[in-house]
Short mmCIF file of N, CA and C in Angstrom, two decimals:
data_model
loop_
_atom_site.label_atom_id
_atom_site.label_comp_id
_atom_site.label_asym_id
_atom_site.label_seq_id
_atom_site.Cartn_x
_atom_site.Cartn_y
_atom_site.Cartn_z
N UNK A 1 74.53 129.74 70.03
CA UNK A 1 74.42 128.97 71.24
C UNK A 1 75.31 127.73 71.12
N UNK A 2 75.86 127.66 72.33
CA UNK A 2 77.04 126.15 72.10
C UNK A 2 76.03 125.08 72.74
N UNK A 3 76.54 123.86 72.33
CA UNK A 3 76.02 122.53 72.78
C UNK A 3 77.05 121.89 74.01
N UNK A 4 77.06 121.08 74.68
CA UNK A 4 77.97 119.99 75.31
C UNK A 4 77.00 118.25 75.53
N UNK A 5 78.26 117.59 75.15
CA UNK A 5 77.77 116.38 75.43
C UNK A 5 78.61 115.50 76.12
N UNK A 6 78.10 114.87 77.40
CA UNK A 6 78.64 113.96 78.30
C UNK A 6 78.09 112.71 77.42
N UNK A 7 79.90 112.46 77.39
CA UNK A 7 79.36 110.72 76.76
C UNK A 7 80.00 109.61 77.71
N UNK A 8 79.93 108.29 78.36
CA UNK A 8 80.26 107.16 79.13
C UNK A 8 81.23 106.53 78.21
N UNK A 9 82.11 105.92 78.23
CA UNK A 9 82.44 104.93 77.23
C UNK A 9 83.31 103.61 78.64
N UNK A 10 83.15 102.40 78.26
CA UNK A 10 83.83 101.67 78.78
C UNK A 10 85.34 101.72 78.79
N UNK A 11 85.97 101.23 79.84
CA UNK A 11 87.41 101.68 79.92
C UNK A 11 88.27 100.29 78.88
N UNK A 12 87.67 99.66 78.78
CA UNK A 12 88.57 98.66 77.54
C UNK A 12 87.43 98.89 76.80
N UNK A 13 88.49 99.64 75.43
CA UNK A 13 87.81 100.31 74.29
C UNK A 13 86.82 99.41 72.71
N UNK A 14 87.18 97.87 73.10
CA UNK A 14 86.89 96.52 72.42
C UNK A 14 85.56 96.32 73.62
N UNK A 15 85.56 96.63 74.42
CA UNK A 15 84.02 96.10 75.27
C UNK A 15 82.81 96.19 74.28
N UNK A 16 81.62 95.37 74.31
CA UNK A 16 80.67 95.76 73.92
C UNK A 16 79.25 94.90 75.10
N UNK A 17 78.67 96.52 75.57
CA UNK A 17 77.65 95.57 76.29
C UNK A 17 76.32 94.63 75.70
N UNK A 18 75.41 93.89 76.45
CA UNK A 18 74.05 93.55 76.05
C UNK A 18 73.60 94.95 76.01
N UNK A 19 72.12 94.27 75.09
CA UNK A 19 71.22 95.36 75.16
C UNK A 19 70.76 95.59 76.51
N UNK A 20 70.24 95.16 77.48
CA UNK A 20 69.90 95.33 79.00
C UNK A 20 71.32 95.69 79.48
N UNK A 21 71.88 95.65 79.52
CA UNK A 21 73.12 96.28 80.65
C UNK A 21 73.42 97.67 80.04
N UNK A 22 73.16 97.77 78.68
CA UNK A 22 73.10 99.53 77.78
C UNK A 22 71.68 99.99 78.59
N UNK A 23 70.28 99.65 78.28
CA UNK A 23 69.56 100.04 78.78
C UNK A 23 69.66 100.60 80.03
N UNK A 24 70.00 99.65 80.78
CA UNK A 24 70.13 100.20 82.22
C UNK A 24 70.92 101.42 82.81
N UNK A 25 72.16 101.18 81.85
CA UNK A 25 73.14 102.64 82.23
C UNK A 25 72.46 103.57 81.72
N UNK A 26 72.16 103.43 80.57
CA UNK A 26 71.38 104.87 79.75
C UNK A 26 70.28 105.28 80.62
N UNK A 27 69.61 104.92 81.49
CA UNK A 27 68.69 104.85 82.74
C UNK A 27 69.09 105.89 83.53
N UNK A 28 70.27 104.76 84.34
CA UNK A 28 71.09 105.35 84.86
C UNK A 28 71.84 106.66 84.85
N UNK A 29 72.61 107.13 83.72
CA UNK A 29 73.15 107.92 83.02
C UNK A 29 71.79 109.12 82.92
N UNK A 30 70.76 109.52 82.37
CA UNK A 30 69.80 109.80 82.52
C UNK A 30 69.28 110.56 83.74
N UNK A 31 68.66 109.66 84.79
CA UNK A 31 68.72 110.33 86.00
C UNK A 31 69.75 111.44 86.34
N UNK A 32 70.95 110.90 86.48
CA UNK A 32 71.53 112.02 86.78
C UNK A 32 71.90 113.57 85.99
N UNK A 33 71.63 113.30 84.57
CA UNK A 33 71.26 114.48 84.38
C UNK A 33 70.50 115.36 83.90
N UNK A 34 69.90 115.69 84.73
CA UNK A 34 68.17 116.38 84.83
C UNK A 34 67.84 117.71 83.54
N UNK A 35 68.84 118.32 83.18
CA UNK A 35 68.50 118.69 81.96
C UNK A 35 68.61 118.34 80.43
N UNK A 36 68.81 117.44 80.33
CA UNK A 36 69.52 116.40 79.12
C UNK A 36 68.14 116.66 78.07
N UNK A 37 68.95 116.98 76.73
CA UNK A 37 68.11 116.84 75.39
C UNK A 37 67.98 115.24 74.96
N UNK A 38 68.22 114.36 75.56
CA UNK A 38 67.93 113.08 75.09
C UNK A 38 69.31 112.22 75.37
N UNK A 39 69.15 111.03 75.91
CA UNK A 39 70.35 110.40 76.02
C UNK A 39 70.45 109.29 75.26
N UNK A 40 71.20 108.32 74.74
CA UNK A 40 71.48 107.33 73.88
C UNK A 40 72.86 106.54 73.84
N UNK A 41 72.60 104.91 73.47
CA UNK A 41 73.62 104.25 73.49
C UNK A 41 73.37 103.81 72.08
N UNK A 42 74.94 104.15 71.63
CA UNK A 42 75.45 103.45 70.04
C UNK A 42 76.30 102.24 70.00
N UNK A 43 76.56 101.50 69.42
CA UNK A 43 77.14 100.25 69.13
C UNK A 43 78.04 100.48 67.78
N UNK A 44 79.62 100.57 67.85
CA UNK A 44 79.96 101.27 66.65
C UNK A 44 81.11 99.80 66.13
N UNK A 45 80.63 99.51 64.79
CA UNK A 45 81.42 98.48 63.99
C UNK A 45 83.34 98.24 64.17
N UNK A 46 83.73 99.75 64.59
CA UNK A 46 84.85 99.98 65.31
C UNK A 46 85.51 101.07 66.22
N UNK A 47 86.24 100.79 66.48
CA UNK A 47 86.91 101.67 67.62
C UNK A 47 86.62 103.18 67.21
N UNK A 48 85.85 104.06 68.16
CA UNK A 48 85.89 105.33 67.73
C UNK A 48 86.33 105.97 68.37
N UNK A 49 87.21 107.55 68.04
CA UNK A 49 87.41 108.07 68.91
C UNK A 49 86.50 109.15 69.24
N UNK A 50 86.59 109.33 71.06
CA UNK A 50 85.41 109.87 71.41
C UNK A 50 86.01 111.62 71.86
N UNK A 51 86.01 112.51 71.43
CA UNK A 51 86.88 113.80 72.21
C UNK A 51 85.73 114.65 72.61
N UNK A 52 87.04 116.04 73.12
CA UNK A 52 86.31 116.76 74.08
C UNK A 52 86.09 117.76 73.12
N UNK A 53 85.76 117.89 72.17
CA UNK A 53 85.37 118.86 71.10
C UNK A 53 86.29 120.08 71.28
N UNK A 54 85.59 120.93 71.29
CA UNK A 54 86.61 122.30 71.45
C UNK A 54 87.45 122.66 72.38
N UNK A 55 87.41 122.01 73.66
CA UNK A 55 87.77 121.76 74.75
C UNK A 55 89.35 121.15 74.97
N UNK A 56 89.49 120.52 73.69
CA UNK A 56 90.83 120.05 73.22
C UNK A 56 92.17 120.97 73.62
N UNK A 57 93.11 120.70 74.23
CA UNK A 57 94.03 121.63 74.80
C UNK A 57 95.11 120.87 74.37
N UNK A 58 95.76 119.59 74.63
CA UNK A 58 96.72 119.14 74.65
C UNK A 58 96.99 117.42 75.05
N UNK A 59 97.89 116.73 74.74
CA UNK A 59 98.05 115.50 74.85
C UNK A 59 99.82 115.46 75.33
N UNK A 60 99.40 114.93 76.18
CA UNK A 60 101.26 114.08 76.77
C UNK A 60 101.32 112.67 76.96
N UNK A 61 102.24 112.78 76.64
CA UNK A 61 103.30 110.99 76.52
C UNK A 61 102.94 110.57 77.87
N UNK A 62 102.43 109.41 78.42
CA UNK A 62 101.67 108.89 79.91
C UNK A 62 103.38 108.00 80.57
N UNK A 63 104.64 108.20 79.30
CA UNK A 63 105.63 107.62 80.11
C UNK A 63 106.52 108.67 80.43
N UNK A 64 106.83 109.65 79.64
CA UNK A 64 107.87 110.71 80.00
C UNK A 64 106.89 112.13 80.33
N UNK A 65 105.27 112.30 80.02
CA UNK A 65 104.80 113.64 80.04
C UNK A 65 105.37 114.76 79.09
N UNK A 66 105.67 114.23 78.37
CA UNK A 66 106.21 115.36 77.01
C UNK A 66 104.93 115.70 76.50
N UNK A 67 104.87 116.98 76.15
CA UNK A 67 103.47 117.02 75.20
C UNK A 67 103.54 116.91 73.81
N UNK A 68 102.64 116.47 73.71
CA UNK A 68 102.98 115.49 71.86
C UNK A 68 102.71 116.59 71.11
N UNK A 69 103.01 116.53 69.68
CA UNK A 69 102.71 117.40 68.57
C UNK A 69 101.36 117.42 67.94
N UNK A 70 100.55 117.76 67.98
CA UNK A 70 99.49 117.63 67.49
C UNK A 70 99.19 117.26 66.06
N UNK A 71 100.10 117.42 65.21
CA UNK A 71 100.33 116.71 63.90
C UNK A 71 100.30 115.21 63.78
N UNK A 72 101.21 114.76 64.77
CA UNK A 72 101.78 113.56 65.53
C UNK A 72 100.21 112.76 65.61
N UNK A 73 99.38 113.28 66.54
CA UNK A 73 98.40 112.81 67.23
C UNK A 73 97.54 112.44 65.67
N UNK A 74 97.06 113.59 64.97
CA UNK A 74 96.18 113.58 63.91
C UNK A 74 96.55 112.13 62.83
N UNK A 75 97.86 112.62 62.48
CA UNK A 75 98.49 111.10 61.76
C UNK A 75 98.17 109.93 62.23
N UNK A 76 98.63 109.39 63.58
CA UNK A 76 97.98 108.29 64.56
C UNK A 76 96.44 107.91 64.83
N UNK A 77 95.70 109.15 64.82
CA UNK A 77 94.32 108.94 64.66
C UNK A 77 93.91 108.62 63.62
N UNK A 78 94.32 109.09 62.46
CA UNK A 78 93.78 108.70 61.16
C UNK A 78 94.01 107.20 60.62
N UNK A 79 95.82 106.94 61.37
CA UNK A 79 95.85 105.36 60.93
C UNK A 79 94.93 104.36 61.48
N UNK A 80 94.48 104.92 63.36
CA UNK A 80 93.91 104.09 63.68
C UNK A 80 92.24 103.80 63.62
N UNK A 81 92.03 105.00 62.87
CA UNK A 81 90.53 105.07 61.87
C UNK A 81 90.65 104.06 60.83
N UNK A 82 91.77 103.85 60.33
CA UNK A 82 91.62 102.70 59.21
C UNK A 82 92.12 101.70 59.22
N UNK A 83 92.49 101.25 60.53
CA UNK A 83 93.43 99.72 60.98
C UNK A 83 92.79 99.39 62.02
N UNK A 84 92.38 100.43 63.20
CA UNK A 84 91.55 99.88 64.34
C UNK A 84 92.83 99.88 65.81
N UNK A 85 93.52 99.96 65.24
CA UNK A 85 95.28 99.95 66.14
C UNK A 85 95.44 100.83 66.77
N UNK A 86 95.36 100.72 68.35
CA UNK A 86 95.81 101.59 69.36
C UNK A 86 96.91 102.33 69.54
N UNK A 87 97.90 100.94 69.68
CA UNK A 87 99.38 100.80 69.75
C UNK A 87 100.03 101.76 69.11
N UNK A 88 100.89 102.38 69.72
CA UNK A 88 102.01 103.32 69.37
C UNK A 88 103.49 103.45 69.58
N UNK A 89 104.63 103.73 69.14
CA UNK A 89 105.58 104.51 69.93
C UNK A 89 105.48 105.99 69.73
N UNK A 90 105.83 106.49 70.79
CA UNK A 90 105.42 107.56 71.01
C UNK A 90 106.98 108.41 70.73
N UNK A 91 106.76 109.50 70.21
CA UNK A 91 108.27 110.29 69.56
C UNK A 91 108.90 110.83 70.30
N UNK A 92 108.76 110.60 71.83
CA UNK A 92 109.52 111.78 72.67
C UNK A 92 110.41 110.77 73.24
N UNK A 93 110.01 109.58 73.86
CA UNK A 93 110.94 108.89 74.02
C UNK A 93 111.20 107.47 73.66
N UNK A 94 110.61 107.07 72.83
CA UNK A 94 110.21 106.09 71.82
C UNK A 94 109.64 104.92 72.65
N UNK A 95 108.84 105.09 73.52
CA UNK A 95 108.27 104.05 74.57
C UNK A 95 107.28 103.40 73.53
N UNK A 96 106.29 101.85 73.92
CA UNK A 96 105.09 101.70 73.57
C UNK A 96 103.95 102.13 74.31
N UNK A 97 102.98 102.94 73.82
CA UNK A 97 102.00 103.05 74.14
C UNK A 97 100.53 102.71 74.03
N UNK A 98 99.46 103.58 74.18
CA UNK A 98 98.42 102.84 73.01
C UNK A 98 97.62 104.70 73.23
N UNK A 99 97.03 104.63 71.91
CA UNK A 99 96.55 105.67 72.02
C UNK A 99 95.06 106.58 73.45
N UNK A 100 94.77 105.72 73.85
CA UNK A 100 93.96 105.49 74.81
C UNK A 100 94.31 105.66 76.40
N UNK A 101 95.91 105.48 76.27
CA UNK A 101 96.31 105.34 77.44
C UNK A 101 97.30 107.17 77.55
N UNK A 102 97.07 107.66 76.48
CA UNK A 102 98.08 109.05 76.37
C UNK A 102 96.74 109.98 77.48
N UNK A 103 97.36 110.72 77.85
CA UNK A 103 96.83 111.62 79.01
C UNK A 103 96.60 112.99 77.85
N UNK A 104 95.01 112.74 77.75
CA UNK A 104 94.65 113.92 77.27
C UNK A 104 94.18 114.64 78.38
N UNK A 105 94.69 116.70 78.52
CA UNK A 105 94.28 117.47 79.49
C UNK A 105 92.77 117.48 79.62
N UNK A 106 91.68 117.64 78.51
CA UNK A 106 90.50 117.08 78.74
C UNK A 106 90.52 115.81 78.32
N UNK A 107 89.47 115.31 79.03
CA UNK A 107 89.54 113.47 78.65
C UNK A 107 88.87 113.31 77.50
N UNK A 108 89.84 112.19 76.78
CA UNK A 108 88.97 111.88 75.50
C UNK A 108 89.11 110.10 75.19
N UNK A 109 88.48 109.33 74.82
CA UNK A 109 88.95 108.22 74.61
C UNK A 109 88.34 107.46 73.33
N UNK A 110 88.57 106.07 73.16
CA UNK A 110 88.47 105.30 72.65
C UNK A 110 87.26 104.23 73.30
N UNK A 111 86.59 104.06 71.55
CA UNK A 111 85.19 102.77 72.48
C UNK A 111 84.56 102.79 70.83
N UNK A 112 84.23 101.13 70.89
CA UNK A 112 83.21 100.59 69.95
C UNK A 112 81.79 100.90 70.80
N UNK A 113 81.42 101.43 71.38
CA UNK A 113 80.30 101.81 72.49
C UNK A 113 80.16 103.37 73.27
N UNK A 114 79.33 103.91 73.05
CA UNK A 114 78.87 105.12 74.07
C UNK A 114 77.92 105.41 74.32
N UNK A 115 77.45 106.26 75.76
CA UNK A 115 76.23 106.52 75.85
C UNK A 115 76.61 108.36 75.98
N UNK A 116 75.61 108.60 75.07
CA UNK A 116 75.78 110.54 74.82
C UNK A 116 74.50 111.35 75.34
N UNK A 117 74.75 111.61 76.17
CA UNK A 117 74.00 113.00 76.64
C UNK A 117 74.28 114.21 75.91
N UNK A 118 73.29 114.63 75.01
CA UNK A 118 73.34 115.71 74.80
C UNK A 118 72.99 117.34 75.78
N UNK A 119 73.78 118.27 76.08
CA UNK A 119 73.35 119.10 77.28
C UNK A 119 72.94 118.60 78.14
N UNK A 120 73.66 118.25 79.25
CA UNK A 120 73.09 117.05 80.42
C UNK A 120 72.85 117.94 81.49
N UNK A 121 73.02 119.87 81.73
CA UNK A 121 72.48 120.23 82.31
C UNK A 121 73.92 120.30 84.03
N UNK A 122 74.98 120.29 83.65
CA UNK A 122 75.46 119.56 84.52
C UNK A 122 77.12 119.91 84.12
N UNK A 123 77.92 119.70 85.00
CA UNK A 123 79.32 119.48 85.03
C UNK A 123 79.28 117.68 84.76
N UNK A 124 81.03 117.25 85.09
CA UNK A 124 80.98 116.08 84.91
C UNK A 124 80.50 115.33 85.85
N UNK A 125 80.65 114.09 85.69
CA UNK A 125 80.13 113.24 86.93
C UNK A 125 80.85 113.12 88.08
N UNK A 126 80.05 112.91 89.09
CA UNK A 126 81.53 112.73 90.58
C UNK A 126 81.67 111.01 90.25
N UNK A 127 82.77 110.82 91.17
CA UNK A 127 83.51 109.22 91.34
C UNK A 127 82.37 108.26 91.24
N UNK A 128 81.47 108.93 92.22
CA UNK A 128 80.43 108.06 92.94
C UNK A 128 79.43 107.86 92.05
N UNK A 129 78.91 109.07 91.23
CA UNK A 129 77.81 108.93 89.94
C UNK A 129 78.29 108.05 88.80
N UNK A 130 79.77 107.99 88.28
CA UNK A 130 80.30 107.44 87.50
C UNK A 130 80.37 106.03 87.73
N UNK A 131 80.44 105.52 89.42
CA UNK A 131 80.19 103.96 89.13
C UNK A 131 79.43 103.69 89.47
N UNK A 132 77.93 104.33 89.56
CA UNK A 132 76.41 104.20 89.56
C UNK A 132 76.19 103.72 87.82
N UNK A 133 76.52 104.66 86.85
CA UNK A 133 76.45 103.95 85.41
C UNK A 133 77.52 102.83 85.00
N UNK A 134 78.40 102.77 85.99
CA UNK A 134 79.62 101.27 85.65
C UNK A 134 78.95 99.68 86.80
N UNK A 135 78.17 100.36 86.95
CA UNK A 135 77.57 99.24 87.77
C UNK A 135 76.18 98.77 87.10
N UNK A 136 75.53 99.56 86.67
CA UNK A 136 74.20 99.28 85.82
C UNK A 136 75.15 98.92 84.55
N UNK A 137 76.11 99.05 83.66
CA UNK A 137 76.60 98.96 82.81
C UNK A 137 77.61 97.33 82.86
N UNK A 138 77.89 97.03 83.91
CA UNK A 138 78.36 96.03 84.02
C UNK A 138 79.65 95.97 83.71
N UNK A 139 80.45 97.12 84.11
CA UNK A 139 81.67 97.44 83.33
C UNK A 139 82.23 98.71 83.73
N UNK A 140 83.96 98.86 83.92
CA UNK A 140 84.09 100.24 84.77
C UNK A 140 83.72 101.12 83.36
N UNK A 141 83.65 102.65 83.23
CA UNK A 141 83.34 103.54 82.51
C UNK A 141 84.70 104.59 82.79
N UNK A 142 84.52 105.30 81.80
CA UNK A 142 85.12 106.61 81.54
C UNK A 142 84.63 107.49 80.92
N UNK A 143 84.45 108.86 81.28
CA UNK A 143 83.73 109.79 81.07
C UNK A 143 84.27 110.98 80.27
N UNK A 144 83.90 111.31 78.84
CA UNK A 144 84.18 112.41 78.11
C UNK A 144 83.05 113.83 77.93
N UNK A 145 83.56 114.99 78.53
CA UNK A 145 82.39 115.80 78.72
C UNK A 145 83.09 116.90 77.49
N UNK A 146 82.48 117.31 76.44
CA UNK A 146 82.79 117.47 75.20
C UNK A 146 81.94 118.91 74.83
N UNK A 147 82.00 119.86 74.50
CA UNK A 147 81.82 121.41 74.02
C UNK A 147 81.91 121.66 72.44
N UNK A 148 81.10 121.91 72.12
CA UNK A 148 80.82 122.12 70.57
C UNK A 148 80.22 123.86 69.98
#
């Protein structure tokens, strides 16, 4: 049996909320999805990255749309597991980027913060549900819906 988990993360990946403005989204977040094994907000010492688990297809350059090498990507993730550093140039056309801002085909991002639904019972969120938890959250959101 596979799992999926819808996780929230704030769209500036350094955000960190109060405990009441987490509470509330996780509330929030919650309601809407009615079959959920449990939902939860973490507070993480640094930048994590958050992906779409198996769901993973591909990443392009957000200035030229080249699709990156996936070697490429892994190297960059790993430095920025141990520096905390977004920032990139990117090899296709040597622009700056930041890792956060590359257009993954499923969405995946960056956050010292998430709230994870495990099996939420549900597709992703619409526009409108998503700033129902950026409004209890006090902060816009971005949404990673993730397959395991």
């Amino acid at each position: 049996m596979s799992d999926t988990m819808l996780s929230v993360i704030p769209a500036d990946p350094q955000w960190l909320p109060s405990q009441g403005a987490a509470d509330r989204a996780v509330r929030a977040l919650s309601a809407l999805a009615p079959g959920h094994d449990g939902a939860r907000a973490t507070w993480h010492d640094r930048i994590m990255f958050v992906d779409c688990g198996s769901r993973f297809r591909q990443v392009e350059c957000p200035l030229c749309g080249t699709v990156l090498d996936r070697a490429w990507l892994v190297d960059r993730l790993s430095e920025a597991g141990n520096t905390g550093r977004l920032a990139v140039a990117v090899p296709c056309c040597g622009g700056e980027s930041s890792l956060n801002e590359l257009v993954y085909r499923d969405p995946c991002g960056f956050a010292r913060f998430d709230i994870s639904v495990w099996n939420p019972g549900r597709s992703s969120l619409s526009d409108s549900e998503l700033n129902t938890v950026s409004e209890a959250l006090g902060h816009p959101v971005r949404q990673i819906m993730a397959h395991y």
